[in-house]
């Protein structure tokens, strides 16, 4: 099995190693959604730190779909120039860069009325959302299409559609948040209908110029939600609709904390990997380089996304290479670390 520093590819996108900077909201954009010099330094410095791919944080496709009013955005042409500067800088370092397109749905903390599959608020902190009409759905599809076209204009190498962490598309997938009585609610087939329309829309906009991935939450961790076996079935349908890579996270649709420990989401990635024909990415407390190396070599995942590790050490990739040179054989206890 290949290791952390072996090349791989997502569709036609060739990557020099299996380290990805995980998308992480920084809430540092202007209220207009524009990025600043701060973002060039933030993403640029992580690009210099040894990953093959840097993912830009959850990026709003609609103003009312932002997690906060300081989200990086692609809902307007005004957002293209700033992001293109980041893309160009990262490319000059020989590193690839992608963007995560997101709609927060009922987890949008914005002044405008917010949307969700059903009028169920996430918690007291949030507004009660409007139950989306067909017209709202068309607006959101149009927004995803326009944002995807802008992402391509910026020069991004890959688009990831955010379907995880309790945001809009996760809300549709889960019976915990989707209690609709129409063809977008009820059976898993119906709950996947709108997320699949978003995939179709973004894939069509990308027109095979760049790959399109998704980030999913493998389980809701709550009764009344879905679990990892349900997600395997969803992922098969997503791949049938052309998804090129699946980035496997968990939780976020209910205000509870999952059980965190090193590599806690790796078994979900393995489960999905065995069921689909496209590469998967594991994430979550994989910033111990020996553990990251082990999970890639175990074949449970094709690559790892590292989040907080890169915030703490912007050169995490180089630090990992150094650690692996010092310990070329991953010690035995790592084989049980995430079981
Ligand atoms: C500050 C911060 C912001 C995050 N923002 C996003 C985001 O925009 N999109 C996303 O899918 N996950 C987001 N996450 C989750 C991370 O991408 C990652 O999945 C999580 O932190 C677990 O990986 P880690 O243990 O390597 O940090 C965020 C995490 C942190 C710590």
Short mmCIF file of C-alpha atoms and ligand atoms in Angstrom, two decimals:
data_model
loop_
_atom_site.label_atom_id
_atom_site.label_comp_id
_atom_site.label_asym_id
_atom_site.label_seq_id
_atom_site.Cartn_x
_atom_site.Cartn_y
_atom_site.Cartn_z
CA UNK A 1 0.00 0.00 0.00
CA UNK A 2 1.24 3.52 -0.72
CA UNK A 3 2.22 5.88 2.08
CA UNK A 4 1.62 9.51 2.99
CA UNK A 5 4.27 10.82 0.60
CA UNK A 6 3.31 8.80 -2.47
CA UNK A 7 1.49 10.47 -5.37
CA UNK A 8 -2.16 9.83 -6.19
CA UNK A 9 -4.90 11.45 -8.21
CA UNK A 10 -8.50 12.58 -8.01
CA UNK A 11 -9.91 12.17 -11.52
CA UNK A 12 -7.47 14.05 -13.74
CA UNK A 13 -5.98 16.03 -10.82
CA UNK A 14 -2.54 14.66 -9.97
CA UNK A 15 -1.31 15.22 -6.43
CA UNK A 16 2.25 14.84 -5.22
CA UNK A 17 1.44 13.43 -1.77
CA UNK A 18 -1.56 12.40 0.35
CA UNK A 19 -1.62 15.40 2.68
CA UNK A 20 -4.47 17.90 2.33
CA UNK A 21 -5.06 21.04 4.36
CA UNK A 22 -8.62 20.52 5.63
CA UNK A 23 -11.12 23.33 4.99
CA UNK A 24 -11.31 25.57 8.05
CA UNK A 25 -13.49 28.66 8.48
CA UNK A 26 -11.51 31.57 9.81
CA UNK A 27 -14.32 34.18 9.81
CA UNK A 28 -11.82 36.77 8.64
CA UNK A 29 -13.46 37.88 5.37
CA UNK A 30 -14.95 41.36 5.03
CA UNK A 31 -18.74 41.58 5.47
CA UNK A 32 -18.88 41.88 1.69
CA UNK A 33 -17.49 38.30 1.55
CA UNK A 34 -14.17 39.46 0.09
CA UNK A 35 -10.83 38.05 1.21
CA UNK A 36 -7.89 40.26 2.18
CA UNK A 37 -4.09 40.10 2.42
CA UNK A 38 -4.65 38.12 5.62
CA UNK A 39 -5.99 35.21 3.58
CA UNK A 40 -3.07 35.31 1.15
CA UNK A 41 -0.68 34.93 4.10
CA UNK A 42 -2.88 32.30 5.83
CA UNK A 43 -3.36 30.00 2.84
CA UNK A 44 0.01 30.86 1.29
CA UNK A 45 1.96 29.88 4.39
CA UNK A 46 0.15 26.53 4.69
CA UNK A 47 0.80 25.88 0.98
CA UNK A 48 4.51 26.27 1.77
CA UNK A 49 4.20 23.68 4.54
CA UNK A 50 4.25 20.48 2.47
CA UNK A 51 0.65 19.54 1.52
CA UNK A 52 -0.23 18.61 -2.06
CA UNK A 53 -3.63 20.30 -1.82
CA UNK A 54 -4.94 23.19 0.23
CA UNK A 55 -8.69 23.44 0.66
CA UNK A 56 -10.15 26.89 1.15
CA UNK A 57 -12.71 27.04 3.95
CA UNK A 58 -16.50 26.76 3.61
CA UNK A 59 -17.28 29.45 1.04
CA UNK A 60 -20.76 30.93 0.86
CA UNK A 61 -22.74 30.42 -2.33
CA UNK A 62 -25.51 32.73 -1.08
CA UNK A 63 -25.41 35.66 1.37
CA UNK A 64 -28.22 34.08 3.43
CA UNK A 65 -26.37 30.76 3.37
CA UNK A 66 -23.23 32.03 5.15
CA UNK A 67 -22.25 30.48 8.47
CA UNK A 68 -21.36 34.01 9.59
CA UNK A 69 -21.20 37.41 7.94
CA UNK A 70 -17.40 37.02 7.84
CA UNK A 71 -17.42 33.93 5.61
CA UNK A 72 -15.30 33.78 2.50
CA UNK A 73 -17.80 33.93 -0.34
CA UNK A 74 -18.35 33.27 -4.02
CA UNK A 75 -21.92 34.54 -4.37
CA UNK A 76 -20.88 37.59 -6.38
CA UNK A 77 -18.39 38.41 -9.14
CA UNK A 78 -16.69 40.82 -6.73
CA UNK A 79 -15.29 37.79 -4.86
CA UNK A 80 -13.33 36.39 -7.78
CA UNK A 81 -10.31 38.75 -7.82
CA UNK A 82 -9.22 38.19 -4.21
CA UNK A 83 -9.53 34.42 -4.37
CA UNK A 84 -7.69 34.35 -7.69
CA UNK A 85 -4.70 36.02 -5.97
CA UNK A 86 -4.60 33.21 -3.39
CA UNK A 87 -4.92 30.57 -6.10
CA UNK A 88 -2.10 32.13 -8.13
CA UNK A 89 0.21 32.34 -5.11
CA UNK A 90 -0.44 28.72 -4.12
CA UNK A 91 0.10 27.55 -7.71
CA UNK A 92 3.41 29.42 -7.83
CA UNK A 93 4.52 27.15 -4.95
CA UNK A 94 3.69 24.04 -7.01
CA UNK A 95 0.71 23.19 -4.80
CA UNK A 96 -2.92 22.58 -5.80
CA UNK A 97 -5.82 24.44 -4.25
CA UNK A 98 -9.53 23.71 -3.98
CA UNK A 99 -12.56 25.46 -2.59
CA UNK A 100 -15.37 24.12 -0.45
CA UNK A 101 -18.73 25.47 -1.65
CA UNK A 102 -21.18 25.72 1.21
CA UNK A 103 -24.72 26.71 2.13
CA UNK A 104 -25.35 26.78 5.86
CA UNK A 105 -29.16 26.41 5.68
CA UNK A 106 -30.53 26.48 9.24
CA UNK A 107 -27.00 26.98 10.65
CA UNK A 108 -26.60 30.38 8.98
CA UNK A 109 -25.95 33.14 11.51
CA UNK A 110 -26.96 36.07 9.30
CA UNK A 111 -29.57 38.85 9.58
CA UNK A 112 -31.63 37.67 6.56
CA UNK A 113 -34.33 34.99 6.85
CA UNK A 114 -32.67 31.58 6.59
CA UNK A 115 -33.62 28.36 4.76
CA UNK A 116 -33.83 24.65 5.59
CA UNK A 117 -35.70 21.56 4.39
CA UNK A 118 -38.05 21.91 7.37
CA UNK A 119 -38.84 24.80 9.72
CA UNK A 120 -36.89 23.28 12.63
CA UNK A 121 -34.28 25.47 14.31
CA UNK A 122 -30.85 24.00 15.08
CA UNK A 123 -30.67 25.54 18.57
CA UNK A 124 -31.73 28.65 20.47
CA UNK A 125 -28.78 30.48 18.98
CA UNK A 126 -30.25 30.31 15.45
CA UNK A 127 -33.36 31.65 13.72
CA UNK A 128 -36.19 29.29 12.91
CA UNK A 129 -35.62 28.65 9.19
CA UNK A 130 -38.19 28.92 6.41
CA UNK A 131 -39.16 25.56 4.93
CA UNK A 132 -37.71 25.72 1.45
CA UNK A 133 -40.15 26.03 -1.43
CA UNK A 134 -39.37 24.74 -4.91
CA UNK A 135 -38.54 28.37 -5.82
CA UNK A 136 -36.00 28.53 -2.96
CA UNK A 137 -34.46 25.29 -4.20
CA UNK A 138 -34.11 26.73 -7.70
CA UNK A 139 -32.42 29.84 -6.23
CA UNK A 140 -29.95 27.68 -4.30
CA UNK A 141 -29.20 25.54 -7.37
CA UNK A 142 -28.60 28.69 -9.39
CA UNK A 143 -26.31 29.96 -6.63
CA UNK A 144 -24.28 26.73 -6.57
CA UNK A 145 -23.97 26.86 -10.36
CA UNK A 146 -22.79 30.49 -10.37
CA UNK A 147 -20.35 29.88 -7.50
CA UNK A 148 -18.91 26.81 -9.26
CA UNK A 149 -18.36 28.83 -12.44
CA UNK A 150 -16.65 31.56 -10.40
CA UNK A 151 -14.48 28.95 -8.69
CA UNK A 152 -13.30 27.81 -12.12
CA UNK A 153 -12.71 31.45 -13.11
CA UNK A 154 -10.52 31.82 -10.00
CA UNK A 155 -8.41 28.88 -11.19
CA UNK A 156 -9.24 26.40 -8.39
CA UNK A 157 -8.16 22.81 -9.11
CA UNK A 158 -11.09 21.11 -7.40
CA UNK A 159 -14.49 21.96 -5.92
CA UNK A 160 -15.74 20.25 -2.78
CA UNK A 161 -19.47 20.50 -2.07
CA UNK A 162 -20.09 20.76 1.67
CA UNK A 163 -22.67 18.09 2.59
CA UNK A 164 -21.44 17.60 6.14
CA UNK A 165 -21.55 19.19 9.61
CA UNK A 166 -25.25 19.93 9.66
CA UNK A 167 -25.26 22.42 6.80
CA UNK A 168 -28.02 22.65 4.20
CA UNK A 169 -27.34 19.50 2.16
CA UNK A 170 -26.72 17.42 5.28
CA UNK A 171 -30.01 18.81 6.61
CA UNK A 172 -31.78 17.37 3.54
CA UNK A 173 -30.10 13.97 3.91
CA UNK A 174 -31.01 13.52 7.56
CA UNK A 175 -34.50 12.62 8.83
CA UNK A 176 -33.47 14.45 12.01
CA UNK A 177 -33.69 17.79 10.17
CA UNK A 178 -35.75 16.86 7.09
CA UNK A 179 -39.39 16.16 7.91
CA UNK A 180 -40.83 17.14 4.58
CA UNK A 181 -43.91 15.40 3.22
CA UNK A 182 -43.09 16.00 -0.46
CA UNK A 183 -40.68 14.21 -2.82
CA UNK A 184 -37.69 15.77 -0.99
CA UNK A 185 -38.47 14.11 2.35
CA UNK A 186 -39.31 10.69 3.77
CA UNK A 187 -37.36 7.85 2.15
CA UNK A 188 -33.55 8.01 1.79
CA UNK A 189 -34.13 8.24 -1.98
CA UNK A 190 -36.26 11.35 -1.50
CA UNK A 191 -33.93 12.93 1.08
CA UNK A 192 -31.01 12.56 -1.35
CA UNK A 193 -32.94 14.18 -4.20
CA UNK A 194 -31.97 17.81 -3.56
CA UNK A 195 -28.30 17.06 -2.68
CA UNK A 196 -28.11 15.05 -5.93
CA UNK A 197 -29.55 18.01 -7.84
CA UNK A 198 -26.75 20.15 -6.37
CA UNK A 199 -24.15 17.56 -7.43
CA UNK A 200 -25.63 17.44 -10.95
CA UNK A 201 -25.62 21.23 -11.14
CA UNK A 202 -22.01 21.63 -9.99
CA UNK A 203 -20.77 18.74 -12.15
CA UNK A 204 -22.47 20.32 -15.17
CA UNK A 205 -20.88 23.70 -14.40
CA UNK A 206 -17.47 22.05 -13.99
CA UNK A 207 -17.98 20.25 -17.32
CA UNK A 208 -15.07 17.88 -16.55
CA UNK A 209 -12.63 20.81 -16.37
CA UNK A 210 -11.95 20.10 -12.68
CA UNK A 211 -13.03 17.28 -10.34
CA UNK A 212 -15.96 17.70 -7.96
CA UNK A 213 -15.82 16.14 -4.51
CA UNK A 214 -18.10 16.13 -1.51
CA UNK A 215 -17.56 16.24 2.24
CA UNK A 216 -20.07 14.09 4.11
CA UNK A 217 -20.89 13.43 7.72
CA UNK A 218 -20.89 9.63 7.94
CA UNK A 219 -23.28 9.59 10.91
CA UNK A 220 -25.53 11.95 12.86
CA UNK A 221 -24.69 10.20 16.17
CA UNK A 222 -28.37 10.68 17.23
CA UNK A 223 -31.46 8.54 17.16
CA UNK A 224 -33.79 9.90 14.50
CA UNK A 225 -30.78 10.67 12.29
CA UNK A 226 -28.89 8.51 9.80
CA UNK A 227 -25.89 6.28 10.43
CA UNK A 228 -22.81 5.14 8.52
CA UNK A 229 -24.64 2.27 6.79
CA UNK A 230 -27.14 4.80 5.41
CA UNK A 231 -24.26 7.03 4.30
CA UNK A 232 -22.67 4.17 2.37
CA UNK A 233 -25.88 3.91 0.32
CA UNK A 234 -25.99 7.69 -0.19
CA UNK A 235 -22.35 7.66 -1.34
CA UNK A 236 -23.05 5.03 -3.98
CA UNK A 237 -25.72 7.33 -5.44
CA UNK A 238 -23.39 10.36 -5.22
CA UNK A 239 -20.70 8.48 -7.15
CA UNK A 240 -23.26 7.39 -9.74
CA UNK A 241 -23.88 11.12 -10.26
CA UNK A 242 -20.20 11.76 -10.94
CA UNK A 243 -18.66 12.68 -7.59
CA UNK A 244 -14.88 12.29 -7.94
CA UNK A 245 -13.77 12.04 -4.28
CA UNK A 246 -15.44 11.67 -0.87
CA UNK A 247 -14.06 13.45 2.18
CA UNK A 248 -15.43 11.66 5.24
CA UNK A 249 -16.25 13.57 8.42
CA UNK A 250 -19.12 13.08 10.90
CA UNK A 251 -21.72 14.79 13.06
CA UNK A 252 -22.78 18.42 13.22
CA UNK A 253 -26.53 18.12 12.59
CA UNK A 254 -27.44 17.94 16.27
CA UNK A 255 -25.99 20.08 19.04
CA UNK A 256 -24.01 17.24 20.60
CA UNK A 257 -20.29 16.40 20.60
CA UNK A 258 -19.20 13.12 18.99
CA UNK A 259 -16.69 10.89 20.83
CA UNK A 260 -13.34 12.37 19.72
CA UNK A 261 -10.09 10.38 19.73
CA UNK A 262 -7.17 10.08 17.27
CA UNK A 263 -8.40 8.75 13.96
CA UNK A 264 -12.01 8.47 15.18
CA UNK A 265 -13.46 8.96 11.69
CA UNK A 266 -11.08 6.61 9.85
CA UNK A 267 -13.37 3.53 10.12
CA UNK A 268 -16.12 5.57 8.39
CA UNK A 269 -13.73 6.41 5.55
CA UNK A 270 -12.79 2.72 5.25
CA UNK A 271 -16.42 1.65 5.15
CA UNK A 272 -17.20 4.11 2.36
CA UNK A 273 -13.96 3.35 0.48
CA UNK A 274 -14.85 -0.34 0.29
CA UNK A 275 -18.25 0.53 -1.23
CA UNK A 276 -17.30 3.05 -3.93
CA UNK A 277 -14.94 3.30 -6.89
CA UNK A 278 -13.56 6.79 -6.17
CA UNK A 279 -10.86 7.85 -3.68
CA UNK A 280 -11.74 8.84 -0.14
CA UNK A 281 -10.16 11.24 2.31
CA UNK A 282 -10.05 10.62 6.06
CA UNK A 283 -9.98 13.49 8.54
CA UNK A 284 -10.07 14.08 12.28
CA UNK A 285 -7.23 14.06 14.79
CA UNK A 286 -4.74 12.63 12.32
CA UNK A 287 -2.02 15.16 13.05
CA UNK A 288 0.33 12.58 14.57
CA UNK A 289 2.41 11.88 11.42
CA UNK A 290 2.92 8.21 12.31
CA UNK A 291 -0.81 7.72 12.65
CA UNK A 292 -1.44 9.56 9.36
CA UNK A 293 1.14 7.33 7.64
CA UNK A 294 -0.42 4.23 9.18
CA UNK A 295 -3.98 4.99 8.10
CA UNK A 296 -2.90 5.61 4.51
CA UNK A 297 -0.76 2.45 4.42
CA UNK A 298 -3.62 0.44 5.97
CA UNK A 299 -5.68 1.16 2.84
CA UNK A 300 -8.59 2.60 4.86
CA UNK A 301 -8.14 5.90 3.05
CA UNK A 302 -6.40 7.34 0.02
CA UNK A 303 -5.34 10.54 1.77
CA UNK A 304 -5.62 12.47 5.01
CA UNK A 305 -6.91 15.98 5.58
CA UNK A 306 -5.25 17.74 8.50
CA UNK A 307 -6.93 20.75 10.05
CA UNK A 308 -5.76 22.03 13.42
CA UNK A 309 -2.35 20.45 12.89
CA UNK A 310 -1.74 23.00 10.11
CA UNK A 311 -3.05 25.87 12.25
CA UNK A 312 -0.59 24.96 15.02
CA UNK A 313 2.30 24.23 12.64
CA UNK A 314 1.90 25.80 9.19
CA UNK A 315 4.69 23.49 8.01
CA UNK A 316 2.96 20.34 9.27
CA UNK A 317 3.72 18.48 6.03
CA UNK A 318 7.46 19.07 6.35
CA UNK A 319 7.32 18.21 10.07
CA UNK A 320 5.57 14.96 9.16
CA UNK A 321 8.26 14.09 6.60
CA UNK A 322 10.91 14.68 9.26
CA UNK A 323 9.06 12.52 11.79
CA UNK A 324 8.73 9.68 9.28
CA UNK A 325 12.42 9.87 8.41
CA UNK A 326 13.18 9.47 12.11
CA UNK A 327 10.76 6.50 12.48
CA UNK A 328 10.55 4.77 9.09
CA UNK A 329 8.53 1.85 10.51
CA UNK A 330 5.27 2.82 12.13
CA UNK A 331 5.31 1.25 15.63
CA UNK A 332 2.84 -1.57 16.34
CA UNK A 333 0.54 0.28 18.77
CA UNK A 334 -0.58 2.56 15.91
CA UNK A 335 -2.29 -0.41 14.29
CA UNK A 336 -4.85 -0.37 17.07
CA UNK A 337 -4.92 3.38 17.64
CA UNK A 338 -8.19 4.14 15.95
CA UNK A 339 -10.13 0.89 16.34
C1 LIG B 1 -11.35 26.49 13.14
C2 LIG B 1 -12.00 25.38 12.36
C3 LIG B 1 -12.80 25.68 11.28
C4 LIG B 1 -13.38 24.65 10.52
N1 LIG B 1 -14.11 24.95 9.40
C5 LIG B 1 -14.49 23.97 8.56
C6 LIG B 1 -15.02 24.26 7.28
O1 LIG B 1 -15.05 25.40 6.83
N2 LIG B 1 -15.45 23.22 6.53
C7 LIG B 1 -15.36 21.92 6.96
O2 LIG B 1 -15.78 21.00 6.25
N3 LIG B 1 -14.82 21.62 8.15
C8 LIG B 1 -14.36 22.61 8.94
N4 LIG B 1 -13.73 22.31 10.11
C9 LIG B 1 -13.43 20.90 10.40
C10 LIG B 1 -12.02 20.54 9.89
O3 LIG B 1 -11.93 20.64 8.48
C11 LIG B 1 -11.62 19.14 10.32
O4 LIG B 1 -12.52 18.23 9.73
C12 LIG B 1 -11.65 18.97 11.84
O5 LIG B 1 -11.00 20.06 12.47
C13 LIG B 1 -10.98 17.67 12.26
O6 LIG B 1 -9.65 17.62 11.77
P1 LIG B 1 -8.37 17.99 12.70
O7 LIG B 1 -8.47 17.12 13.91
O8 LIG B 1 -7.20 17.67 11.82
O9 LIG B 1 -8.47 19.45 13.05
C14 LIG B 1 -13.18 23.31 10.90
C15 LIG B 1 -12.40 23.02 12.02
C16 LIG B 1 -11.80 24.03 12.73
C17 LIG B 1 -10.90 23.67 13.90
#
